[in-house]
Amino acid sequence: MNPADLVVAALVIGIVAVAVVILRRNKKKGKCHCGCDCSCCGQDCETK
């Protein structure tokens, strides 16, 4: 692997890590994967 490949791989891994952190944080706050607060909208997406 050349240095450019390593940089691209690091960027992709970083983006995925940030996405996972955001999803976990939203789940702890009671939000679902669609980004809404399902306790008030009645979409029942918390179980999906």
Short mmCIF file of N, CA and C in Angstrom, two decimals:
data_model
loop_
_atom_site.label_atom_id
_atom_site.label_comp_id
_atom_site.label_asym_id
_atom_site.label_seq_id
_atom_site.Cartn_x
_atom_site.Cartn_y
_atom_site.Cartn_z
N MET A 1 0.84 -1.19 0.00
CA MET A 1 0.00 0.00 0.00
C MET A 1 0.88 1.24 0.00
N ASN A 2 0.49 2.19 -0.80
CA ASN A 2 1.25 3.44 -0.82
C ASN A 2 0.63 4.44 0.17
N PRO A 3 1.31 5.54 0.43
CA PRO A 3 0.82 6.50 1.42
C PRO A 3 -0.58 7.06 1.11
N ALA A 4 -0.90 7.24 -0.16
CA ALA A 4 -2.23 7.76 -0.51
C ALA A 4 -3.32 6.76 -0.10
N ASP A 5 -3.07 5.48 -0.29
CA ASP A 5 -4.04 4.46 0.12
C ASP A 5 -4.25 4.49 1.63
N LEU A 6 -3.19 4.68 2.37
CA LEU A 6 -3.30 4.73 3.83
C LEU A 6 -4.10 5.94 4.29
N VAL A 7 -3.90 7.07 3.63
CA VAL A 7 -4.64 8.28 3.98
C VAL A 7 -6.13 8.09 3.70
N VAL A 8 -6.45 7.53 2.56
CA VAL A 8 -7.86 7.29 2.21
C VAL A 8 -8.48 6.30 3.17
N ALA A 9 -7.77 5.24 3.50
CA ALA A 9 -8.29 4.24 4.44
C ALA A 9 -8.52 4.88 5.82
N ALA A 10 -7.61 5.71 6.26
CA ALA A 10 -7.75 6.38 7.55
C ALA A 10 -8.96 7.31 7.55
N LEU A 11 -9.19 8.02 6.45
CA LEU A 11 -10.35 8.90 6.35
C LEU A 11 -11.65 8.12 6.40
N VAL A 12 -11.71 7.02 5.68
CA VAL A 12 -12.92 6.20 5.68
C VAL A 12 -13.18 5.63 7.06
N ILE A 13 -12.16 5.12 7.71
CA ILE A 13 -12.32 4.58 9.07
C ILE A 13 -12.77 5.68 10.03
N GLY A 14 -12.22 6.87 9.87
CA GLY A 14 -12.61 8.00 10.73
C GLY A 14 -14.06 8.39 10.53
N ILE A 15 -14.52 8.43 9.29
CA ILE A 15 -15.91 8.78 9.01
C ILE A 15 -16.86 7.74 9.59
N VAL A 16 -16.52 6.47 9.45
CA VAL A 16 -17.36 5.41 10.00
C VAL A 16 -17.39 5.50 11.53
N ALA A 17 -16.26 5.78 12.14
CA ALA A 17 -16.20 5.89 13.60
C ALA A 17 -17.07 7.05 14.09
N VAL A 18 -17.02 8.18 13.41
CA VAL A 18 -17.85 9.33 13.79
C VAL A 18 -19.33 8.99 13.64
N ALA A 19 -19.68 8.29 12.58
CA ALA A 19 -21.08 7.90 12.38
C ALA A 19 -21.57 6.99 13.49
N VAL A 20 -20.74 6.05 13.91
CA VAL A 20 -21.11 5.13 14.99
C VAL A 20 -21.30 5.89 16.30
N VAL A 21 -20.42 6.83 16.58
CA VAL A 21 -20.53 7.62 17.80
C VAL A 21 -21.82 8.43 17.79
N ILE A 22 -22.14 9.05 16.67
CA ILE A 22 -23.36 9.85 16.57
C ILE A 22 -24.59 8.98 16.75
N LEU A 23 -24.61 7.80 16.12
CA LEU A 23 -25.75 6.90 16.27
C LEU A 23 -25.93 6.45 17.71
N ARG A 24 -24.84 6.11 18.38
CA ARG A 24 -24.93 5.69 19.79
C ARG A 24 -25.43 6.81 20.67
N ARG A 25 -24.91 8.03 20.44
CA ARG A 25 -25.31 9.18 21.24
C ARG A 25 -26.80 9.47 21.05
N ASN A 26 -27.27 9.40 19.80
CA ASN A 26 -28.68 9.64 19.54
C ASN A 26 -29.55 8.57 20.18
N LYS A 27 -29.09 7.33 20.16
CA LYS A 27 -29.88 6.25 20.78
C LYS A 27 -30.00 6.46 22.28
N LYS A 28 -28.91 6.91 22.92
CA LYS A 28 -28.96 7.17 24.36
C LYS A 28 -29.90 8.33 24.68
N LYS A 29 -30.03 9.28 23.75
CA LYS A 29 -30.92 10.42 23.95
C LYS A 29 -32.36 10.08 23.63
N GLY A 30 -32.61 8.87 23.13
CA GLY A 30 -33.97 8.46 22.83
C GLY A 30 -34.38 8.73 21.40
N LYS A 31 -33.44 9.11 20.57
CA LYS A 31 -33.75 9.35 19.17
C LYS A 31 -33.50 8.07 18.39
N CYS A 32 -34.18 7.93 17.26
CA CYS A 32 -34.01 6.72 16.47
C CYS A 32 -33.09 6.99 15.28
N HIS A 33 -32.92 5.99 14.45
CA HIS A 33 -32.01 6.09 13.33
C HIS A 33 -32.41 7.13 12.30
N CYS A 34 -33.67 7.51 12.27
CA CYS A 34 -34.11 8.49 11.28
C CYS A 34 -33.86 9.91 11.76
N GLY A 35 -33.47 10.08 13.02
CA GLY A 35 -33.12 11.39 13.54
C GLY A 35 -34.25 12.11 14.26
N CYS A 36 -35.42 11.51 14.32
CA CYS A 36 -36.53 12.16 15.01
C CYS A 36 -36.65 11.65 16.43
N ASP A 37 -37.43 12.33 17.20
CA ASP A 37 -37.72 11.90 18.57
C ASP A 37 -39.02 11.12 18.53
N CYS A 38 -38.94 9.81 18.53
CA CYS A 38 -40.11 8.96 18.31
C CYS A 38 -41.09 8.98 19.47
N SER A 39 -40.69 9.53 20.59
CA SER A 39 -41.62 9.59 21.70
C SER A 39 -42.75 10.58 21.42
N CYS A 40 -42.52 11.52 20.52
CA CYS A 40 -43.56 12.51 20.24
C CYS A 40 -44.18 12.37 18.86
N CYS A 41 -43.59 11.59 17.96
CA CYS A 41 -44.14 11.52 16.60
C CYS A 41 -44.97 10.26 16.37
N GLY A 42 -44.83 9.25 17.22
CA GLY A 42 -45.64 8.05 17.09
C GLY A 42 -45.23 7.12 15.96
N GLN A 43 -44.04 7.24 15.45
CA GLN A 43 -43.59 6.41 14.34
C GLN A 43 -43.12 5.03 14.79
N ASP A 44 -42.87 4.82 16.05
CA ASP A 44 -42.45 3.53 16.59
C ASP A 44 -41.18 3.01 15.91
N CYS A 45 -40.25 3.89 15.60
CA CYS A 45 -39.02 3.43 14.95
C CYS A 45 -37.97 3.05 15.98
N GLU A 46 -38.26 3.19 17.25
CA GLU A 46 -37.30 2.79 18.29
C GLU A 46 -37.10 1.29 18.30
N THR A 47 -38.08 0.52 17.86
CA THR A 47 -37.99 -0.93 17.92
C THR A 47 -37.32 -1.51 16.69
N LYS A 48 -37.02 -0.71 15.70
CA LYS A 48 -36.41 -1.21 14.47
C LYS A 48 -34.92 -1.23 14.56
#
